[in-house]
Short mmCIF file of C-alpha atoms and ligand atoms in Angstrom, two decimals:
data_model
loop_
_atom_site.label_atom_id
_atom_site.label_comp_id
_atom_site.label_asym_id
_atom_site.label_seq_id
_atom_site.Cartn_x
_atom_site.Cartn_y
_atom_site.Cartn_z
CA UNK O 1070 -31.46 49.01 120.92
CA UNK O 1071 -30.65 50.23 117.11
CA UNK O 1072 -27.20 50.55 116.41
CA UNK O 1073 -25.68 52.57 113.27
CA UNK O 1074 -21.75 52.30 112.46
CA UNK O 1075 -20.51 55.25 109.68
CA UNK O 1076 -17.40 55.10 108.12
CA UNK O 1077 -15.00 58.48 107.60
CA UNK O 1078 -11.58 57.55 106.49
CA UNK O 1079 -10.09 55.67 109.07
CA UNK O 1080 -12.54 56.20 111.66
CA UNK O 1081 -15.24 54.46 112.48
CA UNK O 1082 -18.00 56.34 114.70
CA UNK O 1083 -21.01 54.00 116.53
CA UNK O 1084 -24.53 55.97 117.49
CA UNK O 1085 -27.13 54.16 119.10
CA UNK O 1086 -30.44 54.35 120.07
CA UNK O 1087 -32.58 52.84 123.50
CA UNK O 1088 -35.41 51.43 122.94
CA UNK O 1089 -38.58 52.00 124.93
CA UNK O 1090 -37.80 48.86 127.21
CA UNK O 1091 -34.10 50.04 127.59
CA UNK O 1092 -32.33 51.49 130.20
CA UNK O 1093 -29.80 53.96 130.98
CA UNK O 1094 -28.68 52.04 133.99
CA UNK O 1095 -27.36 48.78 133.39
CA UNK O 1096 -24.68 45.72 134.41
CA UNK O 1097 -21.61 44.36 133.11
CA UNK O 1098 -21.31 40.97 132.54
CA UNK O 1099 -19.25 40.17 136.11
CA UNK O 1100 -22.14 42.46 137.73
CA UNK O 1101 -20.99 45.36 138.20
CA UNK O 1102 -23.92 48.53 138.02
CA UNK O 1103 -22.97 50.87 135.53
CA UNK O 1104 -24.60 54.18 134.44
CA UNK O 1105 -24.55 55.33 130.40
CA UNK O 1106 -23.29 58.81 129.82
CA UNK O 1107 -23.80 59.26 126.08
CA UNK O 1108 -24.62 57.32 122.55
CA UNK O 1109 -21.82 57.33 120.42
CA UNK O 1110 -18.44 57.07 120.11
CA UNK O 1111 -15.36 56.45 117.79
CA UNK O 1112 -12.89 54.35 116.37
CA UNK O 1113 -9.77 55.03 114.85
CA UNK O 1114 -7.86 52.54 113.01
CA UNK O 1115 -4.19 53.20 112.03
CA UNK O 1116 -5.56 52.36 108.35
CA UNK O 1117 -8.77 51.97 106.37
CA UNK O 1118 -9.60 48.51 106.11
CA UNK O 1119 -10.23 46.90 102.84
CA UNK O 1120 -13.31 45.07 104.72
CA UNK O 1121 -15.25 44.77 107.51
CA UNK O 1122 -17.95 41.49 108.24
CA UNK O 1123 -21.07 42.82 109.39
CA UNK O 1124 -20.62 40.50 112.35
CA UNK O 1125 -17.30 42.02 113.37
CA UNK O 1126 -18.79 45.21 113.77
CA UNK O 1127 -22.14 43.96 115.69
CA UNK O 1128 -19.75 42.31 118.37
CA UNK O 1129 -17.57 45.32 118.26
CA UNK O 1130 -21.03 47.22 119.08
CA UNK O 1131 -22.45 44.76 121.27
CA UNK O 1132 -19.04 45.08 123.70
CA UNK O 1133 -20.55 48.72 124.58
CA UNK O 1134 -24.23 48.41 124.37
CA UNK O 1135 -24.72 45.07 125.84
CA UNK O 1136 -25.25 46.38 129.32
CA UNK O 1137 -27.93 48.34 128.16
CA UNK O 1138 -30.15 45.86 125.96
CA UNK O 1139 -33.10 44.20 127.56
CA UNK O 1140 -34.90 42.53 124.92
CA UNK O 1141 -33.71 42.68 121.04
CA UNK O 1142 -30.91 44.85 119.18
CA UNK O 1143 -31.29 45.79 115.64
CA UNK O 1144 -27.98 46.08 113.29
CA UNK O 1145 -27.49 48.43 110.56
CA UNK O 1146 -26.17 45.32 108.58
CA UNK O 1147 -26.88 41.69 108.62
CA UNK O 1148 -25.39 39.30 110.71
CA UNK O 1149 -24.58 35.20 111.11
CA UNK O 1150 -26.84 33.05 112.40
CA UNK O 1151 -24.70 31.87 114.50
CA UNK O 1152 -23.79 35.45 115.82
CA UNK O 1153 -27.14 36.03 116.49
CA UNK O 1154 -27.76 32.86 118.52
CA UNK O 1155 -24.87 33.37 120.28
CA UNK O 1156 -26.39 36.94 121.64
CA UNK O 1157 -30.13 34.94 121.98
CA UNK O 1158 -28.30 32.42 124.11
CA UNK O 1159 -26.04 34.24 126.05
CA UNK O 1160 -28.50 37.11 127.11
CA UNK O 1161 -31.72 36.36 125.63
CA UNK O 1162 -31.49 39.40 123.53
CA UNK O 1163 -33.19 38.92 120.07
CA UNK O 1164 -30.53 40.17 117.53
CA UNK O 1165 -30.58 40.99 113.84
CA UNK O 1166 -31.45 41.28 111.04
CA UNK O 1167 -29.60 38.26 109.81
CA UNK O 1168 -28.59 36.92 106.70
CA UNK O 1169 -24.79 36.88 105.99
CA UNK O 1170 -22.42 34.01 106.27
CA UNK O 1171 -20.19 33.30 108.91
CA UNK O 1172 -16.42 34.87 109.13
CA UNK O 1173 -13.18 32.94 109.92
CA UNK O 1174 -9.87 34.02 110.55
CA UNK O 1175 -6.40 32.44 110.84
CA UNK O 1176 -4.03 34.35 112.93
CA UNK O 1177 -3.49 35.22 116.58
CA UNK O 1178 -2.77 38.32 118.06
CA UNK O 1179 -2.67 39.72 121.54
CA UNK O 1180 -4.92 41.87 123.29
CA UNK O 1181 -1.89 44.25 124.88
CA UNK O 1182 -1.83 46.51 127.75
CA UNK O 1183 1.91 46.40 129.02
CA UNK O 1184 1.10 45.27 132.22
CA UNK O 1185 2.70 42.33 133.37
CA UNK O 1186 -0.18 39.77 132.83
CA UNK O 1187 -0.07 40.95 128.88
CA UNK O 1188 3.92 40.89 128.79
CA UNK O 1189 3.96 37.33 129.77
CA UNK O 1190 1.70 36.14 127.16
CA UNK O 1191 3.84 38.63 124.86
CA UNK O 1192 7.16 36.37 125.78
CA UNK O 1193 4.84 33.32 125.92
CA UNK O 1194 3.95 34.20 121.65
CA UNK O 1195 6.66 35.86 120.10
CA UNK O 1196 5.74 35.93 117.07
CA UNK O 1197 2.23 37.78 117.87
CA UNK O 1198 1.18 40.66 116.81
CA UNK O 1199 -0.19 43.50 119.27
CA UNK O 1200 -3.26 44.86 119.21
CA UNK O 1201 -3.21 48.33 121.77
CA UNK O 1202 -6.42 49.75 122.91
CA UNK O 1203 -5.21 53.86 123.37
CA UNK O 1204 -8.12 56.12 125.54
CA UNK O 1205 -8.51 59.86 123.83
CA UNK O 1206 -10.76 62.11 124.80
CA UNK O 1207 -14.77 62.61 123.93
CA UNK O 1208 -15.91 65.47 122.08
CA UNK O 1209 -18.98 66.01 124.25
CA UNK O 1210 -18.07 64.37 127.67
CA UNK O 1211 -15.26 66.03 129.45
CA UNK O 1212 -11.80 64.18 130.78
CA UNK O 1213 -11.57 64.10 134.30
CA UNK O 1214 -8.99 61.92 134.21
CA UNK O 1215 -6.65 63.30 132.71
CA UNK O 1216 -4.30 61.88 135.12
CA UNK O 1217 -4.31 58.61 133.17
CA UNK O 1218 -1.64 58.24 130.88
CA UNK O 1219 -2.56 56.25 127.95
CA UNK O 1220 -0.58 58.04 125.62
CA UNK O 1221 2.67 56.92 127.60
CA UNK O 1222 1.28 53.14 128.05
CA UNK O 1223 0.81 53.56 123.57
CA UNK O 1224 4.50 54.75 123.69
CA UNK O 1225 5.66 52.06 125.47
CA UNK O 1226 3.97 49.09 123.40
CA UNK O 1227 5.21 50.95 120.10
CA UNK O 1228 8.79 50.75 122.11
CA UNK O 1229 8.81 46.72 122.25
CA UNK O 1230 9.84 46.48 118.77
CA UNK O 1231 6.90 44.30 117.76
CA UNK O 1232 4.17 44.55 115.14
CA UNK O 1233 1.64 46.83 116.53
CA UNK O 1234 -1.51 48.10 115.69
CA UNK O 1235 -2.76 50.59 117.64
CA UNK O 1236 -6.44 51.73 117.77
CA UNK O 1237 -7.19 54.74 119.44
CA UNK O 1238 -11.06 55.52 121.03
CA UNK O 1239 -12.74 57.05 123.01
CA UNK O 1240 -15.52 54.72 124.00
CA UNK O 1241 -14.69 54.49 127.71
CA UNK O 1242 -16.50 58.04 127.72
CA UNK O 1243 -19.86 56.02 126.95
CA UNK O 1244 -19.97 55.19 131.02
CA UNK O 1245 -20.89 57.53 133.54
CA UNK O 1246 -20.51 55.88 136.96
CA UNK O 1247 -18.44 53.97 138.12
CA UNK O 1248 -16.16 55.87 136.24
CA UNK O 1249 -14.66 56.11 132.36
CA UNK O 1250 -13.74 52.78 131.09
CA UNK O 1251 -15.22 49.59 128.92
CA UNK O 1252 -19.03 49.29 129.66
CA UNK O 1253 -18.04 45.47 129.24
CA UNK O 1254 -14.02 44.13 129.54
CA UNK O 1255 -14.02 42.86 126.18
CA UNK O 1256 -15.05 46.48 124.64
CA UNK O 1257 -11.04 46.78 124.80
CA UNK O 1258 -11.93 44.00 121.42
CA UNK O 1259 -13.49 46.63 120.03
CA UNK O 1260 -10.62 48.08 117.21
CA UNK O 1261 -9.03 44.46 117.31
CA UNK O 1262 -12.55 43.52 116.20
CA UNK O 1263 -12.53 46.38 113.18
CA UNK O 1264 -9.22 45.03 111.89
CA UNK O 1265 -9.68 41.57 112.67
CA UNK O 1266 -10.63 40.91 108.91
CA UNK O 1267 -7.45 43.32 107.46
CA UNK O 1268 -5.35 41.61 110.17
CA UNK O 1269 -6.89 37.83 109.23
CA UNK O 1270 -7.54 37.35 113.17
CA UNK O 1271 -8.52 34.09 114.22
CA UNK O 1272 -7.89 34.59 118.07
CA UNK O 1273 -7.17 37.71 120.18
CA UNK O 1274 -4.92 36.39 123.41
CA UNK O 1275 -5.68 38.22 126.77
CA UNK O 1276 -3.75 38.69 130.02
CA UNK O 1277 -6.59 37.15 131.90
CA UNK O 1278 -4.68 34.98 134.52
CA UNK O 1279 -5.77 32.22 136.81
CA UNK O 1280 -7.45 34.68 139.61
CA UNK O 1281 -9.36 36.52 136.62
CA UNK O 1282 -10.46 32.90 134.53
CA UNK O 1283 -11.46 30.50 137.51
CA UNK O 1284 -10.95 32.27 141.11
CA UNK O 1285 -13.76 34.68 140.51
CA UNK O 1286 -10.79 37.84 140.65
CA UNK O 1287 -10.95 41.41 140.35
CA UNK O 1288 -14.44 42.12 141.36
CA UNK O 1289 -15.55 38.91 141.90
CA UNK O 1290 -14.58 37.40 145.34
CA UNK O 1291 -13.28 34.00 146.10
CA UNK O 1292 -15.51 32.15 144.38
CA UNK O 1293 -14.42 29.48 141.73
CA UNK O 1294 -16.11 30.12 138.53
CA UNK O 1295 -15.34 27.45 135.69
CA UNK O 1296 -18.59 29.38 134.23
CA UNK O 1297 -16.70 32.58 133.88
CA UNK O 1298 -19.70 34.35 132.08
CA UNK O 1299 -16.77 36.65 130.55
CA UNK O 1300 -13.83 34.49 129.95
CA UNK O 1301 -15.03 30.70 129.74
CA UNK O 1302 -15.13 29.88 125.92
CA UNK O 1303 -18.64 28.28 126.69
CA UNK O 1304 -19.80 31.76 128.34
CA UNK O 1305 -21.75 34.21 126.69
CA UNK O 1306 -18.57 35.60 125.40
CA UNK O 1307 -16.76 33.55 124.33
CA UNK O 1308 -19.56 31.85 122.10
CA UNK O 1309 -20.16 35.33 120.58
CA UNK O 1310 -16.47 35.58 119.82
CA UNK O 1311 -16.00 32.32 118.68
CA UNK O 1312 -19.44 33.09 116.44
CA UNK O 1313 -17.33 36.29 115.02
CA UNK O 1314 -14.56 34.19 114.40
CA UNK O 1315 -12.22 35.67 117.03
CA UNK O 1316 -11.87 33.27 119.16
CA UNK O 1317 -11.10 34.22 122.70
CA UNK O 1318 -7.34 32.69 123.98
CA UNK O 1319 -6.13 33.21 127.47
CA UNK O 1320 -3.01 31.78 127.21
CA UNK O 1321 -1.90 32.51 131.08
CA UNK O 1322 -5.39 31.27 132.09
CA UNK O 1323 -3.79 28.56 134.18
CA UNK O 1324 -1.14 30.48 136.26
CA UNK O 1325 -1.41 33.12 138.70
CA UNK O 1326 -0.49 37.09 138.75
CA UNK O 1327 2.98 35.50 140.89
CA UNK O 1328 4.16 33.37 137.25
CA UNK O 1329 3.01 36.41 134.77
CA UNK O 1330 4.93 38.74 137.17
CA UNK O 1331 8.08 36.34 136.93
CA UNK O 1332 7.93 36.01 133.38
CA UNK O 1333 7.55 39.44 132.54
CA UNK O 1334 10.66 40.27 134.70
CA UNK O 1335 12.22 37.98 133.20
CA UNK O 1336 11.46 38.85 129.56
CA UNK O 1337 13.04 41.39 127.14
CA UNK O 1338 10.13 43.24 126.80
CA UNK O 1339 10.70 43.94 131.27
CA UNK O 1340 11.82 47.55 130.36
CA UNK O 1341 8.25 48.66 128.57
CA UNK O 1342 6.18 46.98 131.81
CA UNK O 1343 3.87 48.96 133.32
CA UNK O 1344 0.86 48.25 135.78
CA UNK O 1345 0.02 51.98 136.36
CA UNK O 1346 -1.85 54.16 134.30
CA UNK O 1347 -0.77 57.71 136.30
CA UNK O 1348 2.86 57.65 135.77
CA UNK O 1349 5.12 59.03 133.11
CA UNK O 1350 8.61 57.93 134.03
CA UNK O 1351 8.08 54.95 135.94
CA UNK O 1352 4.69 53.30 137.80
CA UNK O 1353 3.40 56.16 140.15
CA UNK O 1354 4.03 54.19 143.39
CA UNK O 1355 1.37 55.56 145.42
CA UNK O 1356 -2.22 54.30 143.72
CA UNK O 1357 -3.72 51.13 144.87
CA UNK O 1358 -2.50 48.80 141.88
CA UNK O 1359 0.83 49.88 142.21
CA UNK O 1360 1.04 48.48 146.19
CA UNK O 1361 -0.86 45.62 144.92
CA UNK O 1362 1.57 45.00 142.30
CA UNK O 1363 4.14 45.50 144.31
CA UNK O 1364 3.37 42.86 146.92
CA UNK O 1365 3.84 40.19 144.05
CA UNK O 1366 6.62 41.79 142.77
CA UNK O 1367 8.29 41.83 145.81
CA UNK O 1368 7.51 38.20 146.66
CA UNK O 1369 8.82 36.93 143.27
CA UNK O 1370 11.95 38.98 144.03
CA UNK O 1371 11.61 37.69 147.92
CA UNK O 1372 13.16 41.11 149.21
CA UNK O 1373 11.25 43.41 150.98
CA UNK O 1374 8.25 45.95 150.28
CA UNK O 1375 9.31 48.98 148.51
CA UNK O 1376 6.83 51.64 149.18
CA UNK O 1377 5.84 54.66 150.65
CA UNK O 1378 2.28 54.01 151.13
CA UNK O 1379 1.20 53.62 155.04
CA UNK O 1380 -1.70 51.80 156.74
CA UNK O 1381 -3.77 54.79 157.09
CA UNK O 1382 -3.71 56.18 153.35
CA UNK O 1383 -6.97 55.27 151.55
CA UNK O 1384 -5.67 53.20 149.63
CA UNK O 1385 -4.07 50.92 152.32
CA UNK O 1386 -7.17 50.57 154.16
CA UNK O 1387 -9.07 47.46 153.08
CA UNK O 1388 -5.95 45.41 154.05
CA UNK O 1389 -6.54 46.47 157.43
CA UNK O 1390 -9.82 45.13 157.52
CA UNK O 1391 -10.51 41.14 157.14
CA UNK O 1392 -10.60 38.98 154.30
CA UNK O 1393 -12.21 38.63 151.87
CA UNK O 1394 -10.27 40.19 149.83
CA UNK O 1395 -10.22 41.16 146.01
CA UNK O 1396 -7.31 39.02 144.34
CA UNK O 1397 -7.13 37.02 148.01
CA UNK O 1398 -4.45 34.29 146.38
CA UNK O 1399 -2.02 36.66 145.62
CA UNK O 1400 -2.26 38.32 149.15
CA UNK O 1401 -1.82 35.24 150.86
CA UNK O 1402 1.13 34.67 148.23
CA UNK O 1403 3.18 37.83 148.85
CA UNK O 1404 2.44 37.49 152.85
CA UNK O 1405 3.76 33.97 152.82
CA UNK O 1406 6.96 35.03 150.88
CA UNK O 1407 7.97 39.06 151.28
CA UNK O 1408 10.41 39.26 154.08
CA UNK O 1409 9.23 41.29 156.64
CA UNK O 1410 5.25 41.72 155.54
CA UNK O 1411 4.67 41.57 159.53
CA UNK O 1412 5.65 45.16 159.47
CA UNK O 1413 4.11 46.77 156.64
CA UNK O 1414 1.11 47.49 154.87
CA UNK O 1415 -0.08 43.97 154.95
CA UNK O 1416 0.68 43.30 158.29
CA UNK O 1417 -2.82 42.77 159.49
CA UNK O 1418 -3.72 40.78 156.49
CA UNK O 1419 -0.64 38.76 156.56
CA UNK O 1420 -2.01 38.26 160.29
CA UNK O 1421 -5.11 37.18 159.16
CA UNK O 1422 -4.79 35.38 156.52
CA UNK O 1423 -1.92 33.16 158.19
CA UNK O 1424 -0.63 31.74 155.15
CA UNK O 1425 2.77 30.07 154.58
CA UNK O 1426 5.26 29.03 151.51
CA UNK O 1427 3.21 25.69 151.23
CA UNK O 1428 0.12 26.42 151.74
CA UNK O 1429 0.22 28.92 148.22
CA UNK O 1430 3.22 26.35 146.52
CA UNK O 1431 -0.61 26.03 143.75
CA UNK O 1432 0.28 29.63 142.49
CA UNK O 1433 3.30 28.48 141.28
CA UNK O 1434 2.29 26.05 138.87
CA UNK O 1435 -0.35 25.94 135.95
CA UNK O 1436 -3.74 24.53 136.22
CA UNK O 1437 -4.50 21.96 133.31
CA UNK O 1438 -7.99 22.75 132.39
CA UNK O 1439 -6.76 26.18 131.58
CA UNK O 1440 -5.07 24.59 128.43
CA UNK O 1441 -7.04 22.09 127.49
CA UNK O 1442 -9.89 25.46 126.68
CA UNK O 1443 -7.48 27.14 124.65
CA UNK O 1444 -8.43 26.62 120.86
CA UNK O 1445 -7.07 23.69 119.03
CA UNK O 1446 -4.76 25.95 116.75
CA UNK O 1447 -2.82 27.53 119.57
CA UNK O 1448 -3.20 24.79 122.37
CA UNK O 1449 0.17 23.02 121.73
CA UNK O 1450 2.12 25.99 121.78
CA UNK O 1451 0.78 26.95 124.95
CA UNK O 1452 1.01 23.28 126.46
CA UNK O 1453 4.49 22.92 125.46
CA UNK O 1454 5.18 26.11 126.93
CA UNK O 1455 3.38 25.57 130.53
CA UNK O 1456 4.81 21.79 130.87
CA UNK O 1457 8.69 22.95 129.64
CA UNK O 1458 8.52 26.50 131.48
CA UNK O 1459 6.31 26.54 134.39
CA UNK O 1460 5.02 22.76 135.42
CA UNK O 1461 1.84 21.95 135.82
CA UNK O 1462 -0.57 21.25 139.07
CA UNK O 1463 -0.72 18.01 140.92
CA UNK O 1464 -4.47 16.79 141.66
CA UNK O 1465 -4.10 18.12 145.13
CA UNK O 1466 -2.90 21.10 143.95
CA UNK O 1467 -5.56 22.02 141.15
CA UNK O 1468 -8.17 20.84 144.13
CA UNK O 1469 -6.85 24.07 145.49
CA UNK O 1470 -8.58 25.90 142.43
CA UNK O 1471 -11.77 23.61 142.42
CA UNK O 1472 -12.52 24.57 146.01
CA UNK O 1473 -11.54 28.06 146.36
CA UNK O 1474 -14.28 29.93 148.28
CA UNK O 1475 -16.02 26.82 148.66
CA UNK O 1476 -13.60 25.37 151.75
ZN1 ZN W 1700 0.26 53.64 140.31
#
């Protein structure tokens, strides 16, 4: 893999070329197959940068055109050592060339969507700057999906008032199949990354939550995974962060999609939430997210489900079907605690699943060796803020975590 970055103004535009041994099919770093659709792509910062360290842009690459690299990538500018270990180490990929001295950083921002996982880390730090990731087009792949919004989700995080930064690219367009979006989750880094020297970044906070960081979530199932190859900072990623001097933060590691719902609710920034990437005025209400999100919602407000969404729409299906289930915690949470569930959507899951108030009381409460991983400089905060706001797990109750999918 040979990878070429050229600077035009403000925006940054990343070509790169397979090697014989590479291929255009490829995985993610949670496993997922993905297919490449084309070789470059852009960047556009709000404002030039006065600099850039060589190994800021190499990760920044590296987020898209890891999946692809089987044996060595080749920079168009030298890199750390300790960069390029971090890539030997993590996927015993030979990278170079080196010979430039490591970066640090001293501030943190946040890594923000407006969903409610990224709002609660917003009203956990509020002093933090935001970093959005905005989605425009490709000049040579066409949008298909034009149905997602992400010029109303870029409205809404300029609307919270906050310092924002807001880098716009179309990257996403680099993947084929399944579908648009970041070859590998931290490509969303990618114009944090850029400005991480202009913004003196020395940690970019995620929404990551406790399902995400140690219950295997999203496309993982129940499976406890203290070796998050994506999120643990002794992963593969978060040693080549930490090598960039970015270190990777997930304050809301320790507590479940149920405590970032109720603090973003409860925050001021609960007017510019949103889960959905299809609506304009409001969350769409009818895509799968939305009736997930809704469940917690719903059982943090304990009334009943608001939706219009029935047990034969597509989207309704795999919770007619038995578990396993993607996210499985927070189903069981919402069945134990949304009035009514028996006669809804989740009926049959609720049914199977046959959990109760006590038996998910764990996904109320903050699992400790979430904190004790987040960076010294921001670890306090954090602490102070999980012990005073939230409480933390008893030893039965962070048992709960150790053994999930394992019991
Ligand atoms: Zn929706």
């Amino acid at each position: 893999m040979r990878v070429t970055w050229t600077a035009d103004g403000d925006t940054w535009r990343m070509a790169f070329r397979l090697d014989a041994e590479d291929d255009v099919t490829g995985r993610c770093a949670d496993g997922q197959p993905l297919r490449l659709a084309t070789n470059s792509f852009r960047i556009e910062l709000p404002r030039a940068p006065r600099e850039i360290h060589p190994d800021l842009l190499a990760l920044a690459a590296w987020t898209v055109a890891a999946p692809w690299t089987r044996r060595r990538i080749v920079f168009d500018r030298p890199i750390s050592d300790g960069l390029a270990g971090a890539i030997g180490d993590g996927w015993g990929v030979e990278a170079g060339p080196t010979g430039t001295g490591a970066r640090s950083g001293g501030r943190l921002a946040i890594s923000y969507s407006g969903g409610a996982d990224s709002v609660a880390v917003a009203a956990m730090l509020p002093d933090a700057p935001f970093v959005h990731f905005q989605r425009v087009s490709h000049p040579r792949v066409p949008n298909r999906w034009t149905h997602y919004r992400s010029d109303v989700l870029a409205e809404l995080a300029a609307a919270t008032g906050r310092e924002l930064t807001v880098v716009r690219s179309d990257l996403e367009f680099t993947l084929a199949e399944p579908r648009p979006g970041y070859p590998e989750h931290h490509a969303v880094a990618a114009g944090a990354l850029l400005m991480a020297d202009e913004l003196d970044l020395g940690g970019l906070a995620f929404g990551y939550e406790l399902g995400s960081r140690w219950l295997g979530g999203d496309r993982y199932l129940l499976r406890y995974t203290p070796d998050n190859p994506m999120w643990a900072p002794h992963g593969a990623w978060g040693r080549a962060f930490a090598a960039a001097g970015v270190h990777l933060v997930l304050p809301v590691g320790g507590v479940s999609e149920a405590v970032t719902m109720r603090l973003a609710l409860n925050s001021e920034l609960r007017g510019q939430v949103r889960w959905c990437l299809r609506g304009v005025g409001g969350p769409c209400g009818t895509c799968g997210k939305c009736l997930y999100k809704e469940l917690i919602q719903a059982a943090v407000e304990r009334r009943p489900l608001r939706t219009t969404i029935t047990a034969g729409r597509p989207v309704a299906r795999r919770w007619q079907e038995p578990p396993p289930y993607g996210g499985q915690e927070m189903i069981e949470y919402g069945c134990a605690r949304v009035p009514g569930v028996e006669d809804t959507v989740f009926g049959a899951a609720a049914r199977y699943l046959g959990a109760t108030e006590s038996s998910t009381a764990w996904l109320e409460r903050c699992y400790p060796p979430a904190i004790e991983e987040i960076p010294e400089p921001w670890r306090g905060r954090v602490r102070d803020f999980m012990t005073g706001e939230i409480g933390l797990m008893s030893e039965d109750e962070a048992r709960r975590v150790e053994t999930w999918g394992v019991a």
